[in-house]
């Protein structure tokens, strides 16, 4: 079904291959970028419009029971956003938490082709695979949560990193995961006791583990296995003024982890906008005294190379906060005076305290929200190396992924920032250096932070995030000529063009044109299958059968996701982890 | 699948929302001969799977081929202006997903049995959120479990013995370390299984819950009793709830369908939320049909909404009370109905059934039921989890894979395949 194509006369931004705005042809055959297209290839004249690899989003909550609970409890956020069916595409709703089909189509319309769901309770993975059946047009990955699982605690308590690595390997294979997610290690477990953790060495009820031993243990296990994506990390103390310091402490703690050798980075700090709040000089750690932590954290980022990060930008307006950080969600509910609809979803053994959901509106006129908004922008505009950063809103936490064009406009256009600084609370200016920052991201910078860097961070850069020979033919064409368009001066054009790609090709198939999706194709799911040595493999089978039979309320043999839900979607990547010792 | 000769282990029971998955099924030739671990209902479901079976497609009571039955069903659907698709809670997820597709291409209404059971639970959650629970966590941690308006002994026979009255990691002795209470308006078979029974007056659930909320917040109330319970006792209950280490409230139709309905649930959710300021609590509806949770889930990811959905405008709209099956029928709105894996004639109020009797009904079900007697077209289906595979969702949201242990009767296919055949031929007709 994939065609042979030559995309002619596009102005190409392909930073992974050192191409910054060159007019060139892109040849596509059988879903791949090739040197030369076959003679019968169809030519498409792009007339000087901008061409990039398909967008890569490693952190967007688009799958799972938390989404469904949010949709069920808040139908009002979708009611006025219908997504009608066409003869070729299914219908749905397209508000801040779109339904499954609409999710795929909305991403395609923006030129995105790869999206990772970063919070999978592994024991519920079957449901996620079923949902993916109904999310079209994407390459998808799932990151199971290991941070508050009783099984993780058992291995960490015993200092058995080999056992922990084997548990991770077993789970990735049995349920089809791409990498490893950690959320508030120990804190969500403590939430089963109505408690939380904040310091690195705080106690976790019933277990001889600490946030430090859990986060370093898991990060090390990920490295020992040689997983392509480093530990994806949501730290403790989320959303607390002054937490930029505790976040840096946690990143410092993770420095002790030895990299596997393939990559320098051993941790990905996610949604830094929620993790890097400062306080004013001599201020207290409360919302009254909150200040941007952007500059402090940019300095730390420039000096420390063992981690990558993403923004988790807040975008104002209605959002839906949902994290595996149950106690944080409860504190957000209390912040609304107990008025908000608070949901909490415990998961057997793996998340005893429960993930939480609270609808939340970020107000431009709220001092706290304005400061949080400015902090991540100040950070993004103050760092040197963009290859360790990707753009995100932590959809739908900071706002829906539909707001990416707005985020891009803030980064690309000083004029746009000035317009917004007029609209938001004055603390944004008073408690940050944003007003003095002249820097504007170039299109090349945008191509790095929305394609190339996220693909590298995920360890998928062989086939994703670039347009070199051998890459998957995931291509986005934007309907403006970069040589003739001054986006910095015309932020409205940024909003217009990045909201609706002129063409999106997924695996060589044109799925959308001018933002209208006319083709519904199955998504694919990328998974990692670490191969363990025989001794460790036998040991983990035995130990997990014993623990899972004792702790879960369903049968051990019913834990894995059966092949029948996977084999037609899955692209497994086998990696050699036989060096991990039993 | 663990298969020893003709013995199947770790089979999921597809009857109630407990979805017990430790069932051992023995098959001898073409017969299921034994069910180990299942409750009496489960044994009946498996060993008796061939009883009362509809084996032959019929149109107006006359035996026809499957193709003919589908052809007639498609004629009815294609000529209908306002089709109602209903049921879906006693089948697996893929059949539900096909039903939404059918509703979308025909511009129909699709509703599941939630609208007559835990619909108010969903409306309550839309007011206040959902602070849920998970069954293994209840077993490991809960020192106080309260059933409210539920009769698990009859409707979910293994809920207490299999999930709750069991030792957990931190509850070593489930008799001593865990209290199980029951709140209901009358004694039931569950009364004998619990540690404490609280009989409240009918239609006072809301008052009792709100009183508990006030007491938990430390408000002194100038009354001597509420709902037939002495205020002293209510004070003691409030204190017990506040001082429990980990509490769980399971509620049934006695709370959702009694006076107050979704307001009862709204109040119960708020009660649990309030308690989380002091200790840890969660709540869980006792979902009846084995995959009604799955019906809400699939409906929500596909359409954005859990039930009561209209596709007349080419996109999903949600309006309980308007697009719910009983209300649609009582208004006389549908001019045809496609019923899948439910028995509306047995359960709907008279006015709704009267309208059903006046319109063409297509009925897909493994067994004869009251709806089949009234349906113009009857198409037999395989039983998911016995005669075909699939997926379903336990009452706490856990998805489980349903296995096939025996072939369906000759010529009988899964309902998802019947729906796919209908969709295929409708797409031709409607082009
Ligand atoms: S309790 Fe329910 S699911 Fe479990 S065996 Fe009995 S009928 Fe089946
Ligand atoms: Zn997130």
Coordinates of C-alpha atoms in Angstrom, one line a residue, chain B:
Chain B
X1 CA -3.4 -21.3 27.4
X2 CA -2.5 -23.9 30.0
X3 CA -3.9 -27.1 28.6
X4 CA -3.4 -30.4 30.2
X5 CA -5.1 -33.1 28.0
X6 CA -8.6 -31.6 27.9
X7 CA -8.3 -29.6 31.1
X8 CA -8.0 -25.8 30.9
X9 CA -6.6 -23.9 33.8
X10 CA -6.9 -20.2 34.8
X11 CA -10.0 -19.8 32.8
X12 CA -12.0 -16.5 33.3
X13 CA -15.6 -16.9 34.3
X14 CA -17.8 -14.7 32.1
X15 CA -20.8 -14.3 34.3
X16 CA -20.5 -11.5 36.8
X17 CA -18.2 -8.5 37.2
X18 CA -15.8 -10.5 39.5
X19 CA -14.4 -12.2 36.4
X20 CA -12.8 -14.9 38.6
X21 CA -9.9 -16.2 36.5
X22 CA -8.9 -19.3 38.5
X23 CA -11.5 -21.6 37.0
X24 CA -10.5 -25.0 35.9
X25 CA -12.6 -26.5 33.1
X26 CA -12.6 -30.1 32.0
X27 CA -13.8 -30.9 28.6
X28 CA -14.7 -34.5 27.5
X29 CA -15.1 -34.7 23.8
X30 CA -17.8 -32.1 22.9
X31 CA -19.0 -31.5 26.4
X32 CA -17.8 -29.4 29.3
X33 CA -18.0 -31.9 32.2
X34 CA -16.5 -30.0 35.1
X35 CA -15.9 -26.6 36.6
X36 CA -13.6 -26.4 39.6
X37 CA -13.3 -23.3 41.7
X38 CA -16.3 -21.6 40.1
X39 CA -19.4 -20.7 42.2
X40 CA -22.8 -22.3 41.6
X41 CA -23.6 -19.8 38.9
X42 CA -20.3 -20.3 37.2
X43 CA -20.8 -24.1 37.1
X44 CA -24.2 -23.6 35.6
X45 CA -22.7 -21.2 33.0
X46 CA -20.0 -23.6 31.9
X47 CA -21.4 -27.0 32.3
X48 CA -24.8 -25.8 31.2
X49 CA -23.6 -23.8 28.3
X50 CA -25.6 -25.8 25.8
X51 CA -28.9 -25.4 27.7
X52 CA -31.6 -23.3 26.3
X53 CA -29.5 -22.6 23.2
X54 CA -30.7 -20.8 20.1
X55 CA -29.0 -22.9 17.4
X56 CA -30.8 -21.7 14.3
X57 CA -31.1 -18.3 12.8
X58 CA -34.8 -17.4 12.3
X59 CA -36.8 -14.7 10.5
X60 CA -40.3 -14.4 11.9
X61 CA -39.9 -17.7 13.6
X62 CA -38.9 -19.5 10.4
X63 CA -35.5 -21.2 10.2
X64 CA -33.2 -19.6 7.7
X65 CA -29.6 -19.6 6.8
X66 CA -27.2 -17.3 8.6
X67 CA -26.8 -15.3 5.3
X68 CA -30.6 -14.9 4.9
X69 CA -30.9 -13.8 8.5
X70 CA -28.2 -11.2 8.0
X71 CA -29.8 -10.1 4.8
X72 CA -33.1 -9.5 6.5
X73 CA -31.3 -7.7 9.4
X74 CA -29.6 -5.4 7.0
X75 CA -32.9 -4.7 5.2
X76 CA -34.4 -3.6 8.5
X77 CA -31.4 -1.5 9.5
X78 CA -31.1 0.1 6.0
X79 CA -34.7 1.1 5.9
X80 CA -34.9 2.3 9.5
X81 CA -34.7 6.0 10.2
X82 CA -33.9 5.7 13.9
X83 CA -32.2 2.5 14.9
X84 CA -31.5 1.7 18.5
X85 CA -28.5 -0.6 19.2
X86 CA -28.6 -1.9 22.7
X87 CA -27.1 -4.5 25.1
X88 CA -23.4 -5.3 24.9
X89 CA -22.6 -6.0 28.5
X90 CA -22.6 -9.7 28.3
X91 CA -20.2 -10.0 25.4
X92 CA -16.6 -9.2 24.9
X93 CA -14.9 -6.0 23.8
X94 CA -14.6 -6.6 20.1
X95 CA -18.3 -7.1 19.6
X96 CA -18.8 -3.8 21.4
X97 CA -16.4 -2.1 19.1
X98 CA -18.2 -3.4 16.0
X99 CA -21.5 -2.2 17.4
X100 CA -20.1 1.4 17.6
X101 CA -18.9 1.1 14.0
X102 CA -22.4 -0.1 13.0
X103 CA -24.0 2.8 14.9
X104 CA -21.7 5.3 13.3
X105 CA -22.3 4.2 9.7
X106 CA -26.1 4.1 10.2
X107 CA -26.3 7.2 12.3
X108 CA -27.9 5.3 15.2
X109 CA -28.1 5.4 18.9
X110 CA -26.0 2.9 20.8
X111 CA -26.5 2.3 24.5
X112 CA -25.4 -0.4 26.9
X113 CA -27.0 -1.9 30.0
X114 CA -25.3 0.7 32.2
X115 CA -28.3 2.9 31.6
X116 CA -30.5 0.5 33.7
X117 CA -27.9 -0.4 36.3
X118 CA -24.9 1.8 37.2
X119 CA -25.9 4.8 35.1
X120 CA -26.4 6.9 38.3
X121 CA -22.8 5.8 39.3
X122 CA -21.5 7.5 36.2
X123 CA -23.6 10.6 36.7
X124 CA -22.4 10.8 40.3
X125 CA -18.8 10.6 39.1
X126 CA -19.5 13.4 36.6
X127 CA -20.3 15.6 39.5
X128 CA -17.5 14.6 41.8
X129 CA -14.9 12.4 40.3
X130 CA -14.1 8.8 41.0
X131 CA -11.9 7.6 43.9
X132 CA -11.8 3.9 43.1
X133 CA -10.2 0.8 44.5
X134 CA -8.4 -2.3 43.2
X135 CA -9.2 -5.8 44.3
X136 CA -5.7 -7.1 45.3
X137 CA -5.1 -3.9 47.2
X138 CA -8.3 -4.4 49.2
X139 CA -7.1 -7.8 50.1
X140 CA -3.6 -6.6 51.1
X141 CA -4.6 -3.6 53.1
X142 CA -8.3 -3.0 53.9
X143 CA -9.2 -3.3 57.6
X144 CA -12.7 -2.1 57.0
X145 CA -14.9 -3.1 54.1
X146 CA -18.4 -1.9 53.7
X147 CA -21.0 -3.2 51.3
X148 CA -23.9 -0.8 50.8
X149 CA -27.1 -1.8 49.0
X150 CA -25.4 -4.8 47.5
X151 CA -26.0 -8.5 47.9
X152 CA -22.8 -10.2 46.8
X153 CA -23.9 -13.6 48.2
X154 CA -26.5 -13.7 45.5
X155 CA -25.1 -11.6 42.7
X156 CA -21.4 -12.0 43.1
X157 CA -21.0 -15.2 45.0
X158 CA -17.2 -15.3 45.2
X159 CA -16.7 -11.6 45.9
X160 CA -16.4 -12.1 49.6
X161 CA -14.9 -15.6 49.8
X162 CA -12.4 -15.2 46.9
X163 CA -11.4 -11.5 47.1
X164 CA -12.2 -10.1 50.5
X165 CA -12.2 -12.8 53.2
X166 CA -8.7 -13.8 52.3
X167 CA -5.4 -13.0 53.9
X168 CA -3.3 -10.3 52.3
X169 CA 0.2 -9.1 52.6
X170 CA -0.7 -6.8 55.5
X171 CA -3.9 -8.4 56.7
X172 CA -2.7 -11.7 57.9
X173 CA -6.0 -12.9 59.4
X174 CA -8.9 -11.8 57.3
X175 CA -11.4 -12.7 60.1
X176 CA -9.6 -10.8 62.9
X177 CA -7.8 -8.0 61.1
X178 CA -10.6 -7.1 58.7
X179 CA -14.1 -6.0 59.4
X180 CA -16.8 -6.5 56.8
X181 CA -20.0 -4.5 57.3
X182 CA -23.2 -4.4 55.3
X183 CA -25.7 -1.5 55.0
X184 CA -29.0 -2.4 53.5
X185 CA -32.7 -1.8 54.0
X186 CA -33.4 -5.5 54.6
X187 CA -31.6 -8.7 55.6
X188 CA -30.3 -10.6 52.7
X189 CA -28.2 -13.8 52.2
X190 CA -25.1 -11.6 52.6
X191 CA -26.1 -10.6 56.1
X192 CA -24.9 -14.0 57.4
X193 CA -21.4 -13.5 55.9
X194 CA -20.6 -10.1 57.4
X195 CA -19.3 -9.0 60.8
X196 CA -21.9 -6.2 61.2
X197 CA -25.3 -5.5 59.6
X198 CA -26.7 -2.0 59.6
X199 CA -30.3 -1.9 58.7
X200 CA -31.5 1.5 57.5
X201 CA -34.9 2.6 56.6
X202 CA -35.8 2.5 52.9
X203 CA -35.1 5.7 50.9
X204 CA -32.8 7.1 53.6
X205 CA -29.4 6.3 52.1
X206 CA -28.7 9.9 51.1
X207 CA -29.6 11.2 54.6
X208 CA -27.4 8.6 56.3
X209 CA -24.4 9.3 54.0
X210 CA -24.7 13.0 54.5
X211 CA -25.0 12.5 58.2
X212 CA -21.8 10.5 58.2
X213 CA -20.1 13.3 56.2
X214 CA -21.2 15.9 58.7
X215 CA -20.0 13.7 61.6
X216 CA -16.7 13.0 60.0
X217 CA -16.2 16.8 59.5
X218 CA -16.8 17.1 63.3
X219 CA -20.3 18.7 63.1
X220 CA -22.5 18.1 66.0
X221 CA -26.0 17.1 64.9
X222 CA -29.1 17.9 66.9
X223 CA -31.0 14.7 66.1
X224 CA -31.6 11.4 67.9
X225 CA -31.6 9.1 64.8
X226 CA -31.2 9.2 61.1
X227 CA -32.6 6.5 58.8
X228 CA -33.6 4.4 61.7
X229 CA -30.1 4.4 63.2
X230 CA -29.3 6.0 66.6
X231 CA -27.1 9.0 66.2
X232 CA -24.7 7.6 68.9
X233 CA -24.2 4.6 66.6
X234 CA -23.7 6.8 63.6
X235 CA -21.1 8.7 65.6
X236 CA -19.3 5.5 66.4
X237 CA -19.5 4.4 62.7
X238 CA -18.0 7.8 61.6
X239 CA -15.2 7.4 64.0
X240 CA -14.5 3.9 62.9
X241 CA -14.4 5.0 59.3
X242 CA -12.0 7.8 60.1
X243 CA -9.7 5.7 62.1
X244 CA -9.6 2.7 59.8
X245 CA -6.2 2.3 58.2
X246 CA -7.6 1.5 54.7
X247 CA -11.3 1.4 53.9
X248 CA -13.3 0.4 50.9
X249 CA -16.9 0.9 50.1
X250 CA -18.5 -1.5 47.6
X251 CA -22.0 -0.4 46.5
X252 CA -24.7 -2.0 44.5
X253 CA -28.0 -1.3 42.9
X254 CA -29.6 -0.8 46.3
X255 CA -27.8 2.5 46.4
X256 CA -27.8 3.5 42.7
X257 CA -31.4 2.6 41.9
X258 CA -33.1 3.7 45.1
X259 CA -34.5 7.1 46.0
X260 CA -31.8 9.7 45.4
X261 CA -30.1 7.7 42.6
X262 CA -27.1 9.6 41.3
X263 CA -27.3 12.0 44.3
X264 CA -26.6 9.0 46.5
X265 CA -23.5 8.2 44.5
X266 CA -22.4 11.8 44.4
X267 CA -22.7 11.9 48.2
X268 CA -20.9 8.6 48.6
X269 CA -18.0 9.8 46.5
X270 CA -17.8 13.0 48.5
X271 CA -17.8 10.9 51.7
X272 CA -14.9 8.9 50.5
X273 CA -13.0 12.0 49.3
X274 CA -13.6 13.6 52.7
X275 CA -12.2 10.5 54.4
X276 CA -9.0 10.8 52.4
X277 CA -8.1 13.9 54.5
X278 CA -7.8 11.5 57.5
X279 CA -6.9 8.1 56.1
X280 CA -7.1 6.1 52.9
X281 CA -10.5 5.1 51.4
X282 CA -11.8 4.1 48.0
X283 CA -15.1 2.9 46.5
X284 CA -16.2 0.5 43.8
X285 CA -19.5 -0.2 42.1
X286 CA -20.4 -3.9 42.2
X287 CA -20.8 -4.2 38.4
X288 CA -23.2 -7.0 37.5
X289 CA -22.9 -8.2 33.9
X290 CA -19.4 -9.6 33.4
X291 CA -18.3 -7.0 30.9
X292 CA -20.4 -4.0 31.6
X293 CA -17.2 -2.3 32.7
X294 CA -15.7 -3.2 29.4
X295 CA -18.7 -1.7 27.6
X296 CA -18.2 1.6 29.3
X297 CA -14.5 1.4 28.6
X298 CA -14.7 0.6 24.9
X299 CA -17.5 3.1 24.4
X300 CA -15.4 5.8 26.1
X301 CA -12.3 5.3 24.1
X302 CA -14.1 5.0 20.8
X303 CA -16.7 7.8 21.3
X304 CA -15.6 9.8 24.3
X305 CA -18.6 8.7 26.3
X306 CA -19.6 5.6 28.3
X307 CA -23.2 5.0 27.2
X308 CA -26.3 6.7 25.7
X309 CA -24.7 7.8 22.5
X310 CA -26.3 9.2 19.3
X311 CA -24.5 9.2 16.0
X312 CA -27.3 10.9 14.0
X313 CA -25.1 13.8 13.2
X314 CA -22.2 11.7 12.1
X315 CA -20.3 12.2 15.4
X316 CA -21.0 10.9 18.9
X317 CA -23.2 12.9 21.2
X318 CA -23.9 11.9 24.8
X319 CA -27.2 12.5 26.7
X320 CA -28.4 10.1 29.3
X321 CA -32.2 10.4 29.7
X322 CA -32.4 11.2 26.0
X323 CA -30.3 8.5 24.2
X324 CA -30.8 5.9 26.9
X325 CA -32.6 2.9 25.6
X326 CA -35.5 2.9 28.1
X327 CA -36.2 6.6 27.5
X328 CA -35.9 6.3 23.7
X329 CA -38.4 3.4 23.7
X330 CA -40.8 5.0 26.1
X331 CA -40.9 8.0 23.9
X332 CA -41.7 5.7 20.9
X333 CA -38.7 7.1 19.0
X334 CA -36.8 4.1 17.6
X335 CA -38.3 2.4 14.5
X336 CA -36.1 -0.7 14.8
X337 CA -33.8 -2.2 17.4
X338 CA -30.7 -4.3 17.3
X339 CA -30.2 -6.1 20.6
X340 CA -26.9 -7.8 21.4
X341 CA -26.3 -9.9 24.5
X342 CA -29.0 -8.5 26.7
X343 CA -32.7 -9.2 27.4
X344 CA -34.5 -5.8 27.4
X345 CA -38.0 -7.5 27.2
X346 CA -37.3 -9.2 30.5
X347 CA -35.9 -6.1 32.2
X348 CA -37.4 -2.9 30.7
X349 CA -40.6 -1.2 32.0
X350 CA -43.9 -1.9 30.4
X351 CA -44.1 1.2 28.2
X352 CA -40.7 0.5 26.7
X353 CA -41.5 -3.1 26.0
X354 CA -44.8 -2.1 24.4
X355 CA -43.0 0.0 21.9
X356 CA -40.5 -2.8 21.3
X357 CA -43.3 -5.1 20.4
X358 CA -44.4 -2.7 17.7
X359 CA -41.1 -2.4 15.9
X360 CA -38.8 -4.9 14.1
X361 CA -36.2 -6.3 16.5
X362 CA -33.0 -8.0 15.6
X363 CA -31.7 -10.1 18.4
X364 CA -28.2 -11.6 18.7
X365 CA -27.7 -13.9 21.6
X366 CA -26.3 -17.4 22.4
X367 CA -29.5 -18.3 24.2
X368 CA -33.3 -18.0 23.9
X369 CA -34.5 -15.2 26.1
X370 CA -37.7 -13.1 26.3
X371 CA -36.4 -10.8 23.6
X372 CA -36.0 -13.6 21.2
X373 CA -39.7 -14.4 21.4
X374 CA -40.5 -11.0 20.2
X375 CA -37.7 -10.5 17.7
X376 CA -38.3 -10.7 14.0
X377 CA -34.7 -11.8 13.4
X378 CA -32.9 -14.1 15.8
X379 CA -29.2 -14.9 15.2
X380 CA -27.4 -17.3 17.6
X381 CA -23.9 -16.3 18.8
X382 CA -21.0 -18.2 20.3
X383 CA -20.5 -17.6 24.1
X384 CA -17.3 -15.5 24.6
X385 CA -14.9 -17.1 27.1
X386 CA -16.3 -20.5 26.4
X387 CA -16.7 -21.0 22.6
X388 CA -14.7 -18.0 21.4
X389 CA -12.0 -15.8 22.8
X390 CA -12.1 -12.1 23.6
X391 CA -11.3 -9.5 26.2
X392 CA -13.3 -8.2 29.2
X393 CA -12.9 -5.8 32.1
X394 CA -13.2 -6.7 35.8
X395 CA -15.2 -4.4 38.0
X396 CA -12.0 -2.7 39.2
X397 CA -10.8 -2.0 35.6
X398 CA -8.5 -5.0 35.2
X399 CA -8.6 -6.3 31.6
X400 CA -8.5 -10.0 31.2
X401 CA -8.2 -12.3 28.2
X402 CA -11.1 -14.7 27.7
X403 CA -10.1 -18.1 26.3
X404 CA -12.0 -20.5 24.1
X405 CA -12.3 -24.0 25.7
X406 CA -14.7 -25.7 23.2
X407 CA -16.0 -25.2 19.7
X408 CA -19.3 -23.4 19.3
X409 CA -22.3 -25.4 18.0
X410 CA -22.2 -26.1 14.2
X411 CA -22.7 -22.9 12.2
X412 CA -22.7 -20.6 15.2
X413 CA -20.2 -17.8 15.1
X414 CA -19.1 -15.0 17.6
X415 CA -21.4 -11.9 17.7
X416 CA -18.5 -9.7 16.6
X417 CA -18.3 -11.7 13.3
X418 CA -22.1 -11.4 12.8
X419 CA -21.8 -7.6 13.3
X420 CA -18.9 -7.5 10.8
X421 CA -21.0 -9.3 8.2
X422 CA -23.8 -6.8 8.8
X423 CA -21.4 -3.9 8.4
X424 CA -19.9 -5.3 5.2
X425 CA -23.2 -5.8 3.6
X426 CA -24.6 -2.4 4.9
X427 CA -21.6 -0.6 3.4
X428 CA -22.6 -2.1 0.0
X429 CA -26.2 -1.2 0.4
X430 CA -25.5 2.4 1.6
X431 CA -23.0 3.3 -1.1

